[in-house]
PDB file of C-alpha atoms in Angstrom:
ATOM      1  CA  GLU A   1      -4.473 -23.637 -58.544  1.00 62.00           C
ATOM      2  CA  HIS A   2      -4.065 -20.027 -57.361  1.00 68.00           C
ATOM      3  CA  GLY A   3      -7.560 -20.074 -55.900  1.00 79.00           C
ATOM      4  CA  VAL A   4      -6.821 -23.156 -53.778  1.00 83.00           C
ATOM      5  CA  GLY A   5      -3.659 -21.510 -52.390  1.00 77.00           C
ATOM      6  CA  CYS A   6      -5.591 -18.352 -51.621  1.00 84.00           C
ATOM      7  CA  MET A   7      -8.356 -20.330 -49.932  1.00 86.00           C
ATOM      8  CA  THR A   8      -5.796 -22.253 -47.866  1.00 85.00           C
ATOM      9  CA  ALA A   9      -4.076 -19.019 -46.840  1.00 84.00           C
ATOM     10  CA  ALA A  10      -7.439 -17.421 -46.051  1.00 88.00           C
ATOM     11  CA  ASN A  11      -8.444 -20.424 -43.900  1.00 90.00           C
ATOM     12  CA  GLU A  12      -5.125 -20.319 -42.061  1.00 90.00           C
ATOM     13  CA  MET A  13      -5.486 -16.568 -41.508  1.00 92.00           C
ATOM     14  CA  ARG A  14      -9.029 -17.092 -40.255  1.00 93.00           C
ATOM     15  CA  LYS A  15      -7.793 -19.747 -37.816  1.00 92.00           C
ATOM     16  CA  ALA A  16      -4.978 -17.458 -36.652  1.00 92.00           C
ATOM     17  CA  GLY A  17      -7.465 -14.621 -36.288  1.00 92.00           C
ATOM     18  CA  ASN A  18      -9.877 -16.803 -34.320  1.00 93.00           C
ATOM     19  CA  THR A  19      -7.029 -17.904 -32.066  1.00 92.00           C
ATOM     20  CA  SER A  20      -6.046 -14.257 -31.567  1.00 92.00           C
ATOM     21  CA  VAL A  21      -9.638 -13.426 -30.592  1.00 94.00           C
ATOM     22  CA  LYS A  22      -9.705 -16.341 -28.119  1.00 94.00           C
ATOM     23  CA  VAL A  23      -6.362 -15.251 -26.634  1.00 94.00           C
ATOM     24  CA  SER A  24      -7.738 -11.721 -26.361  1.00 93.00           C
ATOM     25  CA  GLN A  25     -10.762 -13.063 -24.474  1.00 94.00           C
ATOM     26  CA  VAL A  26      -8.449 -15.017 -22.183  1.00 93.00           C
ATOM     27  CA  ALA A  27      -6.401 -11.851 -21.611  1.00 93.00           C
ATOM     28  CA  ARG A  28      -9.565  -9.855 -20.840  1.00 93.00           C
ATOM     29  CA  SER A  29     -10.602 -12.487 -18.322  1.00 92.00           C
ATOM     30  CA  ALA A  30      -7.085 -12.475 -16.856  1.00 92.00           C
ATOM     31  CA  THR A  31      -7.226  -8.685 -16.524  1.00 91.00           C
ATOM     32  CA  SER A  32     -10.479  -8.938 -14.588  1.00 91.00           C
ATOM     33  CA  GLN A  33      -9.060 -11.688 -12.381  1.00 91.00           C
ATOM     34  CA  THR A  34      -5.873  -9.663 -11.868  1.00 91.00           C
ATOM     35  CA  ALA A  35      -7.939  -6.711 -10.672  1.00 90.00           C
ATOM     36  CA  GLN A  36      -9.664  -9.020  -8.190  1.00 90.00           C
ATOM     37  CA  ALA A  37      -6.336 -10.484  -7.074  1.00 89.00           C
ATOM     38  CA  LEU A  38      -4.932  -6.995  -6.491  1.00 89.00           C
ATOM     39  CA  GLN A  39      -7.935  -5.904  -4.394  1.00 90.00           C
ATOM     40  CA  PRO A  40      -5.920  -5.952  -1.107  1.00 89.00           C
ATOM     41  CA  LEU A  41      -3.550  -3.399  -2.636  1.00 87.00           C
ATOM     42  CA  HIS A  42      -6.498  -1.164  -3.527  1.00 88.00           C
ATOM     43  CA  ASP A  43      -7.917  -1.574  -0.017  1.00 87.00           C
ATOM     44  CA  TYR A  44      -4.544  -0.698   1.488  1.00 87.00           C
ATOM     45  CA  LEU A  45      -4.328   2.450  -0.624  1.00 87.00           C
ATOM     46  CA  LYS A  46      -7.850   3.431   0.455  1.00 89.00           C
ATOM     47  CA  ILE A  47      -6.895   3.452   4.144  1.00 86.00           C
ATOM     48  CA  MET A  48      -3.794   5.596   3.631  1.00 86.00           C
ATOM     49  CA  PRO A  49      -5.695   8.919   3.962  1.00 89.00           C
ATOM     50  CA  ALA A  50      -7.008   7.781   7.363  1.00 86.00           C
ATOM     51  CA  VAL A  51      -3.470   6.808   8.385  1.00 85.00           C
ATOM     52  CA  ARG A  52      -2.162  10.207   7.317  1.00 87.00           C
ATOM     53  CA  LYS A  53      -4.959  11.928   9.232  1.00 89.00           C
ATOM     54  CA  SER A  54      -4.123   9.909  12.323  1.00 86.00           C
ATOM     55  CA  ILE A  55      -0.448  10.818  12.053  1.00 87.00           C
ATOM     56  CA  ASN A  56      -1.369  14.486  11.652  1.00 89.00           C
ATOM     57  CA  GLU A  57      -3.546  14.178  14.762  1.00 87.00           C
ATOM     58  CA  ARG A  58      -0.573  12.795  16.669  1.00 86.00           C
ATOM     59  CA  ASN A  59       1.652  15.601  15.376  1.00 89.00           C
ATOM     60  CA  ASP A  60      -0.916  18.188  16.487  1.00 89.00           C
ATOM     61  CA  SER A  61      -1.046  16.588  19.915  1.00 87.00           C
ATOM     62  CA  LEU A  62       2.750  16.670  20.159  1.00 88.00           C
ATOM     63  CA  LEU A  63       2.770  20.334  19.137  1.00 90.00           C
ATOM     64  CA  THR A  64       0.208  21.110  21.846  1.00 87.00           C
ATOM     65  CA  LEU A  65       2.327  19.268  24.403  1.00 88.00           C
ATOM     66  CA  GLN A  66       5.481  21.098  23.349  1.00 90.00           C
ATOM     67  CA  THR A  67       3.670  24.439  23.454  1.00 90.00           C
ATOM     68  CA  MET A  68       2.394  23.762  26.983  1.00 88.00           C
ATOM     69  CA  LEU A  69       5.851  22.718  28.176  1.00 88.00           C
ATOM     70  CA  ALA A  70       7.423  25.842  26.664  1.00 91.00           C
ATOM     71  CA  GLU A  71       4.728  28.021  28.243  1.00 89.00           C
ATOM     72  CA  ALA A  72       5.317  26.384  31.647  1.00 89.00           C
ATOM     73  CA  GLU A  73       9.055  27.059  31.348  1.00 90.00           C
ATOM     74  CA  ARG A  74       8.380  30.667  30.396  1.00 88.00           C
ATOM     75  CA  LEU A  75       6.068  31.129  33.395  1.00 87.00           C
ATOM     76  CA  ASP A  76       8.609  29.480  35.732  1.00 86.00           C
ATOM     77  CA  ALA A  77      11.265  31.892  34.515  1.00 87.00           C
ATOM     78  CA  ARG A  78       8.980  34.919  35.050  1.00 83.00           C
ATOM     79  CA  ILE A  79       8.043  33.752  38.556  1.00 82.00           C
ATOM     80  CA  ALA A  80      11.692  33.201  39.471  1.00 84.00           C
ATOM     81  CA  LYS A  81      12.481  36.690  38.221  1.00 83.00           C
ATOM     82  CA  LEU A  82       9.590  38.372  40.117  1.00 79.00           C
ATOM     83  CA  GLU A  83       9.680  36.428  43.432  1.00 74.00           C
ATOM     84  CA  PRO A  84      12.503  38.417  45.078  1.00 76.00           C
ATOM     85  CA  ASP A  85      10.548  41.634  44.603  1.00 74.00           C
ATOM     86  CA  LEU A  86       7.948  41.789  47.407  1.00 68.00           C
ATOM     87  CA  THR A  87       6.023  44.542  45.660  1.00 71.00           C
ATOM     88  CA  LYS A  88       5.091  42.178  42.864  1.00 75.00           C
ATOM     89  CA  MET A  89       3.709  39.359  45.024  1.00 79.00           C
ATOM     90  CA  LYS A  90       0.231  39.734  43.511  1.00 81.00           C
ATOM     91  CA  LYS A  91       1.704  39.327  40.051  1.00 82.00           C
ATOM     92  CA  VAL A  92       3.670  36.267  41.262  1.00 82.00           C
ATOM     93  CA  GLN A  93       0.492  34.716  42.689  1.00 85.00           C
ATOM     94  CA  ASP A  94      -1.333  35.307  39.400  1.00 85.00           C
ATOM     95  CA  LEU A  95       1.552  33.775  37.460  1.00 85.00           C
ATOM     96  CA  LYS A  96       1.584  30.755  39.800  1.00 86.00           C
ATOM     97  CA  LEU A  97      -2.114  30.214  39.154  1.00 89.00           C
ATOM     98  CA  GLU A  98      -1.511  30.531  35.429  1.00 88.00           C
ATOM     99  CA  LEU A  99       1.433  28.130  35.741  1.00 88.00           C
ATOM    100  CA  ASP A 100      -0.737  25.573  37.554  1.00 90.00           C
ATOM    101  CA  ALA A 101      -3.376  25.829  34.832  1.00 90.00           C
ATOM    102  CA  THR A 102      -0.707  25.528  32.127  1.00 88.00           C
ATOM    103  CA  ARG A 103       0.825  22.482  33.823  1.00 89.00           C
ATOM    104  CA  ALA A 104      -2.615  20.875  34.119  1.00 92.00           C
ATOM    105  CA  THR A 105      -3.212  21.520  30.421  1.00 89.00           C
ATOM    106  CA  GLY A 106       0.286  20.232  29.669  1.00 88.00           C
ATOM    107  CA  ASN A 107      -0.353  17.068  31.691  1.00 90.00           C
ATOM    108  CA  GLN A 108      -3.603  16.521  29.792  1.00 90.00           C
ATOM    109  CA  ALA A 109      -1.784  17.130  26.486  1.00 88.00           C
ATOM    110  CA  LYS A 110       0.901  14.612  27.501  1.00 89.00           C
ATOM    111  CA  SER A 111      -1.758  12.095  28.472  1.00 90.00           C
ATOM    112  CA  ASP A 112      -3.518  12.626  25.126  1.00 88.00           C
ATOM    113  CA  TYR A 113      -0.248  12.316  23.239  1.00 88.00           C
ATOM    114  CA  ASP A 114       0.726   9.124  25.088  1.00 90.00           C
ATOM    115  CA  MET A 115      -2.709   7.628  24.414  1.00 89.00           C
ATOM    116  CA  ILE A 116      -2.479   8.478  20.712  1.00 87.00           C
ATOM    117  CA  GLN A 117       1.039   7.099  20.547  1.00 88.00           C
ATOM    118  CA  GLU A 118      -0.008   3.814  22.176  1.00 90.00           C
ATOM    119  CA  ARG A 119      -3.031   3.523  19.895  1.00 88.00           C
ATOM    120  CA  HIS A 120      -0.774   4.117  16.888  1.00 87.00           C
ATOM    121  CA  ARG A 121       1.660   1.453  18.036  1.00 89.00           C
ATOM    122  CA  GLU A 122      -1.144  -1.086  18.355  1.00 91.00           C
ATOM    123  CA  GLU A 123      -2.904  -0.110  15.134  1.00 87.00           C
ATOM    124  CA  PHE A 124       0.274   0.066  13.057  1.00 87.00           C
ATOM    125  CA  ALA A 125       1.372  -3.345  14.360  1.00 90.00           C
ATOM    126  CA  ARG A 126      -2.039  -4.802  13.490  1.00 89.00           C
ATOM    127  CA  LEU A 127      -2.056  -3.058  10.119  1.00 86.00           C
ATOM    128  CA  GLU A 128       1.423  -4.333   9.288  1.00 88.00           C
ATOM    129  CA  LYS A 129       0.518  -7.904  10.263  1.00 91.00           C
ATOM    130  CA  ASP A 130      -2.683  -7.775   8.191  1.00 89.00           C
ATOM    131  CA  ARG A 131      -0.873  -6.133   5.287  1.00 88.00           C
ATOM    132  CA  VAL A 132       1.817  -8.804   5.180  1.00 90.00           C
ATOM    133  CA  THR A 133      -0.775 -11.593   5.256  1.00 91.00           C
ATOM    134  CA  GLN A 134      -2.994  -9.941   2.653  1.00 90.00           C
ATOM    135  CA  PHE A 135      -0.122  -9.000   0.349  1.00 89.00           C
ATOM    136  CA  HIS A 136       1.251 -12.536   0.486  1.00 93.00           C
ATOM    137  CA  ALA A 137      -2.158 -13.926  -0.491  1.00 91.00           C
ATOM    138  CA  MET A 138      -2.548 -11.190  -3.119  1.00 90.00           C
ATOM    139  CA  LEU A 139       0.801 -11.982  -4.761  1.00 92.00           C
ATOM    140  CA  LEU A 140       0.033 -15.700  -4.706  1.00 93.00           C
ATOM    141  CA  ASN A 141      -3.355 -15.090  -6.362  1.00 90.00           C
ATOM    142  CA  TYR A 142      -1.764 -12.729  -8.868  1.00 91.00           C
ATOM    143  CA  ALA A 143       0.838 -15.369  -9.770  1.00 93.00           C
ATOM    144  CA  ARG A 144      -1.909 -17.990 -10.142  1.00 92.00           C
ATOM    145  CA  VAL A 145      -3.850 -15.727 -12.497  1.00 92.00           C
ATOM    146  CA  GLN A 146      -0.743 -15.078 -14.569  1.00 92.00           C
ATOM    147  CA  VAL A 147       0.093 -18.805 -14.754  1.00 94.00           C
ATOM    148  CA  ALA A 148      -3.467 -19.718 -15.740  1.00 92.00           C
ATOM    149  CA  ASN A 149      -3.514 -16.968 -18.373  1.00 92.00           C
ATOM    150  CA  SER A 150      -0.161 -18.064 -19.784  1.00 92.00           C
ATOM    151  CA  GLU A 151      -1.190 -21.723 -19.847  1.00 93.00           C
ATOM    152  CA  ARG A 152      -4.502 -20.958 -21.590  1.00 93.00           C
ATOM    153  CA  SER A 153      -2.787 -18.730 -24.143  1.00 93.00           C
ATOM    154  CA  LEU A 154      -0.044 -21.297 -24.672  1.00 91.00           C
ATOM    155  CA  SER A 155      -2.618 -24.017 -25.176  1.00 91.00           C
ATOM    156  CA  LEU A 156      -4.465 -21.967 -27.803  1.00 92.00           C
ATOM    157  CA  TRP A 157      -1.307 -21.055 -29.718  1.00 91.00           C
ATOM    158  CA  ARG A 158       0.052 -24.632 -29.497  1.00 91.00           C
ATOM    159  CA  GLY A 159      -3.206 -25.962 -30.880  1.00 89.00           C
ATOM    160  CA  LEU A 160      -2.934 -23.590 -33.823  1.00 90.00           C
ATOM    161  CA  ALA A 161       0.750 -24.409 -34.379  1.00 90.00           C
ATOM    162  CA  GLU A 162       0.048 -28.150 -34.335  1.00 88.00           C
ATOM    163  CA  GLU A 163      -2.852 -27.630 -36.727  1.00 89.00           C
ATOM    164  CA  PHE A 164      -0.408 -25.872 -39.057  1.00 88.00           C
ATOM    165  CA  GLY A 165       1.985 -28.825 -38.833  1.00 86.00           C
ATOM    166  CA  ALA A 166       4.210 -28.250 -35.820  1.00 84.00           C
ATOM    167  CA  ALA A 167       5.352 -31.440 -34.142  1.00 85.00           C
ATOM    168  CA  ALA A 168       4.121 -32.102 -30.593  1.00 78.00           C
ATOM    169  CA  ASP A 169       7.696 -32.836 -29.447  1.00 81.00           C
ATOM    170  CA  GLU A 170       8.634 -29.203 -30.127  1.00 79.00           C
ATOM    171  CA  TRP A 171       6.930 -28.327 -26.843  1.00 71.00           C
ATOM    172  CA  ARG A 172       9.181 -30.506 -24.712  1.00 66.00           C
ATOM    173  CA  SER A 173      11.768 -27.816 -24.112  1.00 59.00           C
ATOM    174  CA  THR A 174      13.859 -27.654 -20.978  1.00 54.00           C
ATOM    175  CA  GLY A 175      13.059 -23.997 -20.606  1.00 54.00           C
ATOM    176  CA  PRO A 176      12.403 -20.782 -22.449  1.00 54.00           C
ATOM    177  CA  GLU A 177      16.032 -20.494 -23.483  1.00 51.00           C
ATOM    178  CA  LYS A 178      15.674 -23.556 -25.789  1.00 52.00           C
ATOM    179  CA  VAL A 179      12.884 -21.913 -27.745  1.00 49.00           C
ATOM    180  CA  LEU A 180      14.807 -18.640 -28.014  1.00 48.00           C
ATOM    181  CA  ASP A 181      18.073 -20.403 -28.910  1.00 50.00           C
ATOM    182  CA  SER A 182      16.402 -22.399 -31.679  1.00 51.00           C
ATOM    183  CA  GLU A 183      14.812 -19.245 -33.106  1.00 50.00           C
ATOM    184  CA  PHE A 184      18.092 -17.350 -33.330  1.00 44.00           C
ATOM    185  CA  ALA A 185      20.398 -20.220 -34.292  1.00 44.00           C
TER     186      ALA A 185
END
Protein backbone atom coordinates (compact mmCIF):
# COMPACT_ATOMS: atom_id res chain seq x y z
CA GLU A 1 0.00 0.00 0.00
CA HIS A 2 2.82 2.44 0.85
CA GLY A 3 4.72 1.37 -2.24
CA VAL A 4 1.78 2.16 -4.54
CA GLY A 5 1.45 5.65 -3.01
CA CYS A 6 5.17 6.23 -3.41
CA MET A 7 5.06 5.03 -7.02
CA THR A 8 2.09 7.30 -7.74
CA ALA A 9 3.87 10.27 -6.16
CA ALA A 10 7.07 9.42 -8.05
CA ASN A 11 5.15 9.22 -11.36
CA GLU A 12 3.45 12.55 -10.66
CA MET A 13 6.80 14.13 -9.76
CA ARG A 14 8.33 12.71 -12.93
CA LYS A 15 5.48 14.18 -14.99
CA ALA A 16 5.87 17.55 -13.24
CA GLY A 17 9.61 17.38 -13.82
CA ASN A 18 9.15 16.52 -17.49
CA THR A 19 6.71 19.41 -17.85
CA SER A 20 9.23 21.72 -16.17
CA VAL A 21 11.91 20.58 -18.63
CA LYS A 22 9.56 21.20 -21.58
CA VAL A 23 8.67 24.65 -20.23
CA SER A 24 12.38 25.35 -19.81
CA GLN A 25 12.95 24.38 -23.45
CA VAL A 26 10.10 26.66 -24.49
CA ALA A 27 11.63 29.47 -22.43
CA ARG A 28 15.05 28.88 -24.02
CA SER A 29 13.47 29.06 -27.46
CA ALA A 30 11.58 32.20 -26.43
CA THR A 31 14.83 33.77 -25.22
CA SER A 32 16.44 33.11 -28.60
CA GLN A 33 13.40 34.49 -30.42
CA THR A 34 13.36 37.52 -28.10
CA ALA A 35 16.99 38.24 -28.97
CA GLN A 36 16.05 38.11 -32.66
CA ALA A 37 13.02 40.33 -32.08
CA LEU A 38 15.18 42.89 -30.27
CA GLN A 39 17.78 43.00 -33.07
CA PRO A 40 16.70 46.51 -34.23
CA LEU A 41 17.51 47.80 -30.74
CA HIS A 42 20.97 46.25 -30.94
CA ASP A 43 21.48 47.74 -34.41
CA TYR A 44 20.39 51.15 -33.14
CA LEU A 45 22.86 50.96 -30.27
CA LYS A 46 25.63 49.99 -32.70
CA ILE A 47 25.20 53.18 -34.73
CA MET A 48 25.28 55.47 -31.69
CA PRO A 49 29.11 55.82 -31.71
CA ALA A 50 28.94 57.02 -35.33
CA VAL A 51 26.21 59.49 -34.37
CA ARG A 52 28.32 60.79 -31.49
CA LYS A 53 31.32 61.12 -33.78
CA SER A 54 29.24 63.06 -36.28
CA ILE A 55 27.98 65.40 -33.57
CA ASN A 56 31.54 65.94 -32.36
CA GLU A 57 32.54 66.73 -35.95
CA ARG A 58 29.79 69.34 -36.11
CA ASN A 59 30.89 70.80 -32.77
CA ASP A 60 34.48 71.03 -34.02
CA SER A 61 33.28 72.79 -37.15
CA LEU A 62 31.28 75.25 -35.06
CA LEU A 63 34.31 75.91 -32.87
CA THR A 64 36.42 76.60 -35.96
CA LEU A 65 33.76 78.99 -37.26
CA GLN A 66 33.54 80.81 -33.94
CA THR A 67 37.33 81.05 -33.74
CA MET A 68 37.54 82.54 -37.24
CA LEU A 69 34.79 85.06 -36.47
CA ALA A 70 36.51 86.10 -33.24
CA GLU A 71 39.84 86.42 -35.05
CA ALA A 72 38.22 88.58 -37.76
CA GLU A 73 36.73 90.85 -35.09
CA ARG A 74 40.09 91.12 -33.37
CA LEU A 75 41.81 92.04 -36.65
CA ASP A 76 39.08 94.60 -37.47
CA ALA A 77 39.62 96.23 -34.09
CA ARG A 78 43.41 96.37 -34.60
CA ILE A 79 43.02 97.87 -38.08
CA ALA A 80 40.57 100.49 -36.81
CA LYS A 81 43.03 101.38 -34.07
CA LEU A 82 46.06 101.63 -36.42
CA GLU A 83 44.45 103.31 -39.49
CA PRO A 84 44.60 106.90 -38.19
CA ASP A 85 48.35 106.61 -37.72
CA LEU A 86 49.96 107.10 -41.15
CA THR A 87 53.28 105.74 -39.95
CA LYS A 88 51.76 102.32 -39.47
CA MET A 89 50.21 101.97 -42.93
CA LYS A 90 52.40 98.96 -43.75
CA LYS A 91 51.18 97.23 -40.62
CA VAL A 92 47.57 98.12 -41.54
CA GLN A 93 48.04 96.65 -45.03
CA ASP A 94 49.47 93.45 -43.55
CA LEU A 95 46.57 93.22 -41.10
CA LYS A 96 44.08 93.77 -43.94
CA LEU A 97 45.64 90.90 -45.87
CA GLU A 98 45.50 88.74 -42.77
CA LEU A 99 41.88 89.82 -42.22
CA ASP A 100 40.97 88.85 -45.80
CA ALA A 101 42.58 85.44 -45.32
CA THR A 102 40.81 85.00 -41.97
CA ARG A 103 37.46 85.98 -43.49
CA ALA A 104 38.01 83.53 -46.36
CA THR A 105 38.80 80.79 -43.85
CA GLY A 106 35.79 81.87 -41.78
CA ASN A 107 33.54 81.73 -44.85
CA GLN A 108 34.82 78.24 -45.63
CA ALA A 109 34.27 77.21 -41.99
CA LYS A 110 30.71 78.59 -42.15
CA SER A 111 30.08 76.75 -45.39
CA ASP A 112 31.43 73.52 -43.86
CA TYR A 113 29.34 74.02 -40.73
CA ASP A 114 26.17 74.72 -42.75
CA MET A 115 26.79 71.63 -44.88
CA ILE A 116 27.30 69.46 -41.80
CA GLN A 117 24.22 70.92 -40.17
CA GLU A 118 22.08 70.22 -43.25
CA ARG A 119 23.45 66.69 -43.53
CA HIS A 120 22.65 66.13 -39.85
CA ARG A 121 19.11 67.40 -40.30
CA GLU A 122 18.53 65.00 -43.19
CA GLU A 123 20.25 62.03 -41.56
CA PHE A 124 18.61 62.52 -38.16
CA ALA A 125 15.18 62.82 -39.80
CA ARG A 126 15.82 59.62 -41.77
CA LEU A 127 17.22 57.87 -38.71
CA GLU A 128 14.23 58.88 -36.60
CA LYS A 129 11.76 57.69 -39.24
CA ASP A 130 13.58 54.36 -39.61
CA ARG A 131 13.91 54.00 -35.84
CA VAL A 132 10.20 54.52 -35.26
CA THR A 133 9.29 51.99 -37.95
CA GLN A 134 11.83 49.43 -36.76
CA PHE A 135 11.00 49.87 -33.07
CA HIS A 136 7.29 49.46 -33.78
CA ALA A 137 7.98 46.21 -35.65
CA MET A 138 10.43 45.14 -32.93
CA LEU A 139 7.90 45.67 -30.13
CA LEU A 140 5.21 43.86 -32.11
CA ASN A 141 7.55 40.89 -32.68
CA TYR A 142 8.60 40.95 -29.04
CA ALA A 143 4.95 40.87 -27.93
CA ARG A 144 4.26 37.99 -30.33
CA VAL A 145 7.17 36.01 -28.90
CA GLN A 146 5.97 36.63 -25.36
CA VAL A 147 2.39 35.61 -26.24
CA ALA A 148 3.56 32.44 -27.99
CA ASN A 149 5.83 31.57 -25.06
CA SER A 150 3.05 32.16 -22.55
CA GLU A 151 0.55 30.13 -24.57
CA ARG A 152 2.98 27.21 -24.98
CA SER A 153 3.85 27.25 -21.28
CA LEU A 154 0.19 27.55 -20.33
CA SER A 155 -0.68 24.64 -22.57
CA LEU A 156 1.99 22.44 -20.98
CA TRP A 157 0.98 23.31 -17.42
CA ARG A 158 -2.75 22.94 -18.21
CA GLY A 159 -2.10 19.51 -19.68
CA LEU A 160 -0.32 18.48 -16.49
CA ALA A 161 -3.04 19.97 -14.27
CA GLU A 162 -5.78 18.18 -16.21
CA GLU A 163 -3.80 14.95 -16.02
CA PHE A 164 -3.72 15.41 -12.24
CA GLY A 165 -7.49 15.89 -12.18
CA ALA A 166 -8.17 19.58 -12.77
CA ALA A 167 -11.43 20.25 -14.56
CA ALA A 168 -11.24 21.79 -18.04
CA ASP A 169 -13.80 24.46 -17.05
CA GLU A 170 -11.28 25.90 -14.57
CA TRP A 171 -9.56 27.54 -17.53
CA ARG A 172 -12.57 29.58 -18.58
CA SER A 173 -11.73 32.56 -16.41
CA THR A 174 -12.68 36.09 -17.33
CA GLY A 175 -9.17 37.25 -16.60
CA PRO A 176 -6.16 36.75 -14.39
CA GLU A 177 -7.93 38.29 -11.42
CA LYS A 178 -10.34 35.29 -11.24
CA VAL A 179 -7.47 32.86 -10.83
CA LEU A 180 -5.80 35.04 -8.21
CA ASP A 181 -9.08 35.69 -6.37
CA SER A 182 -9.88 31.98 -6.20
CA GLU A 183 -6.40 31.20 -4.86
CA PHE A 184 -6.62 33.71 -2.02
CA ALA A 185 -10.30 33.33 -1.14
